[in-house]
PDB file of N, CA and C in Angstrom:
ATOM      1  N   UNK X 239      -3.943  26.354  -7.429  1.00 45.00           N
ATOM      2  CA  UNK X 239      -2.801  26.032  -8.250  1.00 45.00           C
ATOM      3  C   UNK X 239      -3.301  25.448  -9.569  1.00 45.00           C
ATOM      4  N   UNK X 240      -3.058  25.757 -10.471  1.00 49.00           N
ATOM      5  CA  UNK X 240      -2.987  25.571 -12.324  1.00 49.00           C
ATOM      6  C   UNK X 240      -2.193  24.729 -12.352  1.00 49.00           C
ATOM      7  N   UNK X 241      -2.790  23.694 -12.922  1.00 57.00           N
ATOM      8  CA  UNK X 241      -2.184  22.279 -13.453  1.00 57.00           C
ATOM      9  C   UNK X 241      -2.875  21.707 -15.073  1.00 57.00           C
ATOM     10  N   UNK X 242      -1.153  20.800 -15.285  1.00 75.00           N
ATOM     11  CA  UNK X 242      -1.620  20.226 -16.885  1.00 75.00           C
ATOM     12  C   UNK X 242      -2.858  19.209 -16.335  1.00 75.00           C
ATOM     13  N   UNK X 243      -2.763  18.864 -15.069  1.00 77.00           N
ATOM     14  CA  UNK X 243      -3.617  17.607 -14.402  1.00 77.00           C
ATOM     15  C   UNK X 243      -4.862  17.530 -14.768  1.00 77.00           C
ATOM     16  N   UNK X 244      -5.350  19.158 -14.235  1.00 77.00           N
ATOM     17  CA  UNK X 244      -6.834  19.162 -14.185  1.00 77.00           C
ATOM     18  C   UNK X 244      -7.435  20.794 -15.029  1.00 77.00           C
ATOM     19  N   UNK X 245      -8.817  19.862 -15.287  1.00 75.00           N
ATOM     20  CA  UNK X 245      -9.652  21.060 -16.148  1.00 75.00           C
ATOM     21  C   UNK X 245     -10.614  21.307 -15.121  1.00 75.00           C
ATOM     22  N   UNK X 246     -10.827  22.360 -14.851  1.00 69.00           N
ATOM     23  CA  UNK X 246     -11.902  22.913 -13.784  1.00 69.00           C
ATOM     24  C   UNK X 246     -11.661  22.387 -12.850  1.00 69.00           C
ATOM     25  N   UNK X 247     -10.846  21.733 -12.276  1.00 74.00           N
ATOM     26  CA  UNK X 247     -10.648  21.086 -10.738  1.00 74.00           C
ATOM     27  C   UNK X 247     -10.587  19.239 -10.992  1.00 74.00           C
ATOM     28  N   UNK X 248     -11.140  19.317 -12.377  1.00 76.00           N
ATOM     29  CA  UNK X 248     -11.348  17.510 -12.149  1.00 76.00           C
ATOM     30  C   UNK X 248      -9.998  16.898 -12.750  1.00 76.00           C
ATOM     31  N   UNK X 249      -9.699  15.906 -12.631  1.00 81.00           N
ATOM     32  CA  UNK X 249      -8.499  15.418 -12.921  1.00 81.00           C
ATOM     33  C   UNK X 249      -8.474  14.504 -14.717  1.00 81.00           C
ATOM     34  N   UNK X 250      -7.981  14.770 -15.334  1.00 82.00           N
ATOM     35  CA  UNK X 250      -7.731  14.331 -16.755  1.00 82.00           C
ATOM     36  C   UNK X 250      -6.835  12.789 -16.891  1.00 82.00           C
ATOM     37  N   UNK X 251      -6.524  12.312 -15.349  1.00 85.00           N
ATOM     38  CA  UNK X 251      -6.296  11.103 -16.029  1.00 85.00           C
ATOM     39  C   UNK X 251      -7.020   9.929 -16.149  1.00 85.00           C
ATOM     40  N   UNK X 252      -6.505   9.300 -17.378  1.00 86.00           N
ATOM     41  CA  UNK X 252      -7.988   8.614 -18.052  1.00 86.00           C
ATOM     42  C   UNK X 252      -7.292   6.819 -17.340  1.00 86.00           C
ATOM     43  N   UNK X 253      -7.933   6.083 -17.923  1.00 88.00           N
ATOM     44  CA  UNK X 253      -7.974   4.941 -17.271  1.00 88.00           C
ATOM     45  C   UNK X 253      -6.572   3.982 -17.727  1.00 88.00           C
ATOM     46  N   UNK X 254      -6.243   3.913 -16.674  1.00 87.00           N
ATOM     47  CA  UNK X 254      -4.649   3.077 -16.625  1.00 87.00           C
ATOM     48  C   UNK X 254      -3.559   3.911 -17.022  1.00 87.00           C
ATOM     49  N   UNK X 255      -3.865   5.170 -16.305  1.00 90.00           N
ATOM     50  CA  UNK X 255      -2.757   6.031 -16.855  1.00 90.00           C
ATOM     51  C   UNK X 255      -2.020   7.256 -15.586  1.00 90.00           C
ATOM     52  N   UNK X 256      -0.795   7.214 -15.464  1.00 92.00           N
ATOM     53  CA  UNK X 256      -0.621   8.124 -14.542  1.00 92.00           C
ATOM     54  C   UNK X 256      -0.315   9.371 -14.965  1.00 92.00           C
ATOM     55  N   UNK X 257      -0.415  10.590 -13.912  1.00 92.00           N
ATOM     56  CA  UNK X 257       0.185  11.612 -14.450  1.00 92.00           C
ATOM     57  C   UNK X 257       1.299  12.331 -13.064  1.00 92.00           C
ATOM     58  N   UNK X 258       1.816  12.760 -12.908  1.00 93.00           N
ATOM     59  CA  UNK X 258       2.276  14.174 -11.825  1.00 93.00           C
ATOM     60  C   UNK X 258       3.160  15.091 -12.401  1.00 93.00           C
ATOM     61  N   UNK X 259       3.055  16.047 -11.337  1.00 91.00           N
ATOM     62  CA  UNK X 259       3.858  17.330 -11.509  1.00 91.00           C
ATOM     63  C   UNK X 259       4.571  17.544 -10.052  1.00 91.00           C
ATOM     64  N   UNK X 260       5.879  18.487 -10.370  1.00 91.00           N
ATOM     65  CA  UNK X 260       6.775  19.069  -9.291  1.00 91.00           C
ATOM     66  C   UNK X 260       6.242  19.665  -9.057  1.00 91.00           C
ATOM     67  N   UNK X 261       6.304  20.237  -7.520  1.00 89.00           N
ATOM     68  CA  UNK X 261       6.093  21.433  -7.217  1.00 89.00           C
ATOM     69  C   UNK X 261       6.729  22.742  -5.875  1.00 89.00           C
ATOM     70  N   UNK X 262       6.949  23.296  -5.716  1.00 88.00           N
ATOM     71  CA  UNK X 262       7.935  23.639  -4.699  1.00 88.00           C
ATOM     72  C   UNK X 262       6.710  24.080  -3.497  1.00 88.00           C
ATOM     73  N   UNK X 263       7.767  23.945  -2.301  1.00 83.00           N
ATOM     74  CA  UNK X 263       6.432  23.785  -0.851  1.00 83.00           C
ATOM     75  C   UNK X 263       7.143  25.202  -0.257  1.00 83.00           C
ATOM     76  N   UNK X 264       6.101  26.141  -0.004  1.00 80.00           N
ATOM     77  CA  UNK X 264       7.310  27.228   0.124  1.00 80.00           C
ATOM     78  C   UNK X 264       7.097  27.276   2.145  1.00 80.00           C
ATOM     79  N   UNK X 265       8.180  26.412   2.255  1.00 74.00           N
ATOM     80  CA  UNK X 265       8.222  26.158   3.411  1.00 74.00           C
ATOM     81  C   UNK X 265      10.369  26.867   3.427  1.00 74.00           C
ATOM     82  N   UNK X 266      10.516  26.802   5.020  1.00 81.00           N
ATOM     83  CA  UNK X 266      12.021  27.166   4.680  1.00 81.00           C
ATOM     84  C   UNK X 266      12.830  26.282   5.319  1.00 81.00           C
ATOM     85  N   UNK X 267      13.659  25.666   4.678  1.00 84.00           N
ATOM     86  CA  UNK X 267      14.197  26.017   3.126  1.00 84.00           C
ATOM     87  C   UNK X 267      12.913  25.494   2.405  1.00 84.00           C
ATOM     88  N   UNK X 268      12.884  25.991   1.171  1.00 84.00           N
ATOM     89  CA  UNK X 268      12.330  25.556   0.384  1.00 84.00           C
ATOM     90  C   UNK X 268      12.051  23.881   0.104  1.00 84.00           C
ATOM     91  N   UNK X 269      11.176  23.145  -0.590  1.00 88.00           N
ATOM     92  CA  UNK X 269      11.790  21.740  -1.297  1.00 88.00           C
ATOM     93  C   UNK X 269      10.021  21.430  -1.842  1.00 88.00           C
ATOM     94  N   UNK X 270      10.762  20.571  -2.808  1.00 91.00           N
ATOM     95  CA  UNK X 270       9.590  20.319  -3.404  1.00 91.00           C
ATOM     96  C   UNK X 270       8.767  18.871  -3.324  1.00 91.00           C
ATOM     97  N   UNK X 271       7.903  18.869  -3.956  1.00 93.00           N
ATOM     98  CA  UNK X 271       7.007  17.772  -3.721  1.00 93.00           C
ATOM     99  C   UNK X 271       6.078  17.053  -5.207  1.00 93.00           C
ATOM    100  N   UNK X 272       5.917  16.387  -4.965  1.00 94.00           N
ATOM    101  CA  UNK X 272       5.159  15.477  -6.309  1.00 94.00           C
ATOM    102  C   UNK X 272       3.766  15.580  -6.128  1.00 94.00           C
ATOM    103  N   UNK X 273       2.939  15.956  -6.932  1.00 92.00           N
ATOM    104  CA  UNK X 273       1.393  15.500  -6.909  1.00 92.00           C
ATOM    105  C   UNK X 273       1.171  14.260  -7.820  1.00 92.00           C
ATOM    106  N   UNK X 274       0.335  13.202  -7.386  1.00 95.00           N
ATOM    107  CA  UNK X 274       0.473  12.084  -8.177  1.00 95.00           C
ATOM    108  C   UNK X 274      -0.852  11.658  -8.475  1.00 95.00           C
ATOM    109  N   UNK X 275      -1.479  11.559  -9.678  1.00 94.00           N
ATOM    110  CA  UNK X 275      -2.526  11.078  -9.853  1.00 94.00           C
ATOM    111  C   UNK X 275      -2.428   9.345 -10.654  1.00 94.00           C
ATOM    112  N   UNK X 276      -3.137   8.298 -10.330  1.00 94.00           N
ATOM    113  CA  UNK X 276      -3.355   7.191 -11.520  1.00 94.00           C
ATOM    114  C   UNK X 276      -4.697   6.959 -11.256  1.00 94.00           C
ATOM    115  N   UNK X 277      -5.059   6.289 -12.231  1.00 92.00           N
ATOM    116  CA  UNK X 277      -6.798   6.239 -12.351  1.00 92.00           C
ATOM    117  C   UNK X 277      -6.520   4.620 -12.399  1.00 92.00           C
ATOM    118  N   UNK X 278      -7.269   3.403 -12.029  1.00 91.00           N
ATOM    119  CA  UNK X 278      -7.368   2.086 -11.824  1.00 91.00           C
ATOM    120  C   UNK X 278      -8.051   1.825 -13.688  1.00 91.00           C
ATOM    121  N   UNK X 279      -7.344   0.817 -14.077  1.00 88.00           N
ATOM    122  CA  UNK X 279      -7.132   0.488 -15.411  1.00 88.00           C
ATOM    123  C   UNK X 279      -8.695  -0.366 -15.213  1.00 88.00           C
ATOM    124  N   UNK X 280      -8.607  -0.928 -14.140  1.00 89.00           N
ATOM    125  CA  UNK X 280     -10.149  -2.156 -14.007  1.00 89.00           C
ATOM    126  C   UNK X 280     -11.238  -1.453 -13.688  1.00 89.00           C
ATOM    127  N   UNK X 281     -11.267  -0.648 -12.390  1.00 90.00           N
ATOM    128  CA  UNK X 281     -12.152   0.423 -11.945  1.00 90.00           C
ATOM    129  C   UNK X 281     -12.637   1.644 -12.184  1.00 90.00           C
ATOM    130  N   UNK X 282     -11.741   1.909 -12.975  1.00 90.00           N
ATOM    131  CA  UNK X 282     -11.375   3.893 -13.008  1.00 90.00           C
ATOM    132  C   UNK X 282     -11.995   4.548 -11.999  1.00 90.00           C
ATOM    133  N   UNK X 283     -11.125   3.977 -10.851  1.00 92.00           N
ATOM    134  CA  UNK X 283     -11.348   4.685  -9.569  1.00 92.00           C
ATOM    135  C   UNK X 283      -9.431   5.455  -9.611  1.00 92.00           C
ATOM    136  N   UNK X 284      -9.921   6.860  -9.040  1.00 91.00           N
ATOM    137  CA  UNK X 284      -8.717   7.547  -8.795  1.00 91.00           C
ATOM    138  C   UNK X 284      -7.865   7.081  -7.596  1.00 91.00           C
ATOM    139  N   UNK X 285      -6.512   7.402  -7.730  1.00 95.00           N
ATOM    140  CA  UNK X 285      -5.698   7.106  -6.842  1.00 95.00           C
ATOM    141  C   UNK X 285      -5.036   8.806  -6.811  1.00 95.00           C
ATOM    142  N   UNK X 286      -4.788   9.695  -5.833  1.00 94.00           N
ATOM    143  CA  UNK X 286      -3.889  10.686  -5.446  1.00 94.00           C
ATOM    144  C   UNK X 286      -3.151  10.569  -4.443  1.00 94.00           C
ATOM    145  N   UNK X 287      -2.248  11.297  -4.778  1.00 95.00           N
ATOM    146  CA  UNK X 287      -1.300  11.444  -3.563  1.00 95.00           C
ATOM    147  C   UNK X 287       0.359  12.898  -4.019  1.00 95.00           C
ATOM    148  N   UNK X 288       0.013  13.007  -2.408  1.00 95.00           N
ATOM    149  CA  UNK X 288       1.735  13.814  -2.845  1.00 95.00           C
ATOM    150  C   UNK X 288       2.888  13.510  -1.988  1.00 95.00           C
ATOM    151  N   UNK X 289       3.735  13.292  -2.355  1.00 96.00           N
ATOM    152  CA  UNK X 289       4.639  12.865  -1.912  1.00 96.00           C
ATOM    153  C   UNK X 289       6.221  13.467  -2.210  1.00 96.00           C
ATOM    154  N   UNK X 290       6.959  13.298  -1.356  1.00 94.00           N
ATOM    155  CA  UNK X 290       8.567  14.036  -1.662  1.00 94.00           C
ATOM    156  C   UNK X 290       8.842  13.672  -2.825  1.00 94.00           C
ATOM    157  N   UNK X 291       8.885  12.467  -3.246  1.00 95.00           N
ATOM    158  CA  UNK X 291       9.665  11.953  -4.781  1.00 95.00           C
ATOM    159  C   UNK X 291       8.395  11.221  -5.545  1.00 95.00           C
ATOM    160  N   UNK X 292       8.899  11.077  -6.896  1.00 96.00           N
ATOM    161  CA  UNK X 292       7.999   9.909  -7.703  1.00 96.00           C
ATOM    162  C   UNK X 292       8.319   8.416  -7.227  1.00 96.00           C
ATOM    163  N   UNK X 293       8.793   8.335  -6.313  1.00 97.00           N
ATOM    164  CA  UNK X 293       9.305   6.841  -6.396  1.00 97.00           C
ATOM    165  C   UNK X 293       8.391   6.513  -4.991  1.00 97.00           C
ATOM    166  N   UNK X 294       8.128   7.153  -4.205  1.00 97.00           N
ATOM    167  CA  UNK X 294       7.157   7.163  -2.794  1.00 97.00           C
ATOM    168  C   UNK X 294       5.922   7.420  -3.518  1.00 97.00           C
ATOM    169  N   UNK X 295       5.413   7.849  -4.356  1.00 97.00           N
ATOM    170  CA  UNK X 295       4.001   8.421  -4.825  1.00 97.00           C
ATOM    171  C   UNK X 295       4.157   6.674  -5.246  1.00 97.00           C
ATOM    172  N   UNK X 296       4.720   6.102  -6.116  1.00 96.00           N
ATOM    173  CA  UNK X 296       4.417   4.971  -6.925  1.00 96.00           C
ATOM    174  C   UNK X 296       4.622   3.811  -5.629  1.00 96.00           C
ATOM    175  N   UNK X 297       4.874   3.731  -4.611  1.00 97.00           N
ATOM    176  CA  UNK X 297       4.655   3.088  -3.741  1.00 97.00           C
ATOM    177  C   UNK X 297       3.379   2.852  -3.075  1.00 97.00           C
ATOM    178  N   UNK X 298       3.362   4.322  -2.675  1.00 97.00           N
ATOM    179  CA  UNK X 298       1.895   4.401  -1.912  1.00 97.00           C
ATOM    180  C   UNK X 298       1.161   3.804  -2.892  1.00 97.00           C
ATOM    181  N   UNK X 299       0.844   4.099  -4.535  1.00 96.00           N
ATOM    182  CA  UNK X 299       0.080   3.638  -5.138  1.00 96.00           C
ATOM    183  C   UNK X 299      -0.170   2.368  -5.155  1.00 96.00           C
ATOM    184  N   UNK X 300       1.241   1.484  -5.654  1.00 95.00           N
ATOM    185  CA  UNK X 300       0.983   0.153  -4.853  1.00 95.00           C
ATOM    186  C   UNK X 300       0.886  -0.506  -4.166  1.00 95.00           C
ATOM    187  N   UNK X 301       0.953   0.016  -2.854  1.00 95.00           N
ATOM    188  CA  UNK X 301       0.203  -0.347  -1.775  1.00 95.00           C
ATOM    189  C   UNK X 301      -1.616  -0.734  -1.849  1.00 95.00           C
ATOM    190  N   UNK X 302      -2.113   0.864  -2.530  1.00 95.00           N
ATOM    191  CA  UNK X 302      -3.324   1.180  -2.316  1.00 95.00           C
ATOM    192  C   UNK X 302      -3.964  -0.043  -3.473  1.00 95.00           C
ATOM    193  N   UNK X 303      -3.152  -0.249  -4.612  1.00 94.00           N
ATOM    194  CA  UNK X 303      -3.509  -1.186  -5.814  1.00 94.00           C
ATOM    195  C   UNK X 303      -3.822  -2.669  -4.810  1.00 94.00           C
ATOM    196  N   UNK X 304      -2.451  -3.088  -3.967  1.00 93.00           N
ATOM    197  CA  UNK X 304      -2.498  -4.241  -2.940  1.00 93.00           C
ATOM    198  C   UNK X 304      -4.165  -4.346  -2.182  1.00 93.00           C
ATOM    199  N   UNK X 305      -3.812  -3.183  -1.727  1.00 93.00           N
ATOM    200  CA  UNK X 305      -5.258  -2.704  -0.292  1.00 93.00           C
ATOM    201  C   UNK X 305      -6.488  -3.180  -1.466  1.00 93.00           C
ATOM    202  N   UNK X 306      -6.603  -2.517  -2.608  1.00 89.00           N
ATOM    203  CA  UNK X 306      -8.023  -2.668  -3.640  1.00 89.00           C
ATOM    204  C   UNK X 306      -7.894  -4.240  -4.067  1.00 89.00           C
ATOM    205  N   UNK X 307      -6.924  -5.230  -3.772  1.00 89.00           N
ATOM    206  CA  UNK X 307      -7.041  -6.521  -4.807  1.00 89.00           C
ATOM    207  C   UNK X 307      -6.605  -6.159  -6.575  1.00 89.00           C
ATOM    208  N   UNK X 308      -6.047  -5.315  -6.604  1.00 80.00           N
ATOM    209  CA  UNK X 308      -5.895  -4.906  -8.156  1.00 80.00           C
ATOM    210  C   UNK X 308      -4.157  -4.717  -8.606  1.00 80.00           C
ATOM    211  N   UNK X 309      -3.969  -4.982  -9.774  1.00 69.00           N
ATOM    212  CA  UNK X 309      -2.807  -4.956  -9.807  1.00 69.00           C
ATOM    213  C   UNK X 309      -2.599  -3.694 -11.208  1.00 69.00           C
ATOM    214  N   UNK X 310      -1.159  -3.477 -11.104  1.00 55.00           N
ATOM    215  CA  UNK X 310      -1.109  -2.134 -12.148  1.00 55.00           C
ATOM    216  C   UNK X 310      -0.183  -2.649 -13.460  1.00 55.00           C
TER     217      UNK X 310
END
């Protein structure tokens, strides 16, 4: 799959910055899903995930921000 995300497979987001895209799951019925990238503003360690909505992707993230000691 071709994304604004990534160049050659690697991911373009830069540090303290998120990105995602929709995407449809061709499951039936259909429905779609979020790919979610943020890169750690302190670490620039990646965070991914996909999830049904943007609002569960930005959860998990802060969770994972919690889990690292880091805040966003």
């Amino acid at each position: 799959m071709a994304t604004k995300m990534t160049v050659n497979g690697v991911s373009t987001t830069q540090k303290g910055q998120e990105q995602y895209e929709t995407f449809s799951v061709s499951t039936r019925p259909k429905r779609t899903a979020v790919q979610y990238d943020y890169r750690s503003a302190e670490t620039g360690e990646l965070f991914t995930c996909v999830r049904p909505t943007l609002a569960q992707c930005r959860l998990q993230r802060d969770q994972w921000l919690r889990q690292k000691g880091l805040t966003n």
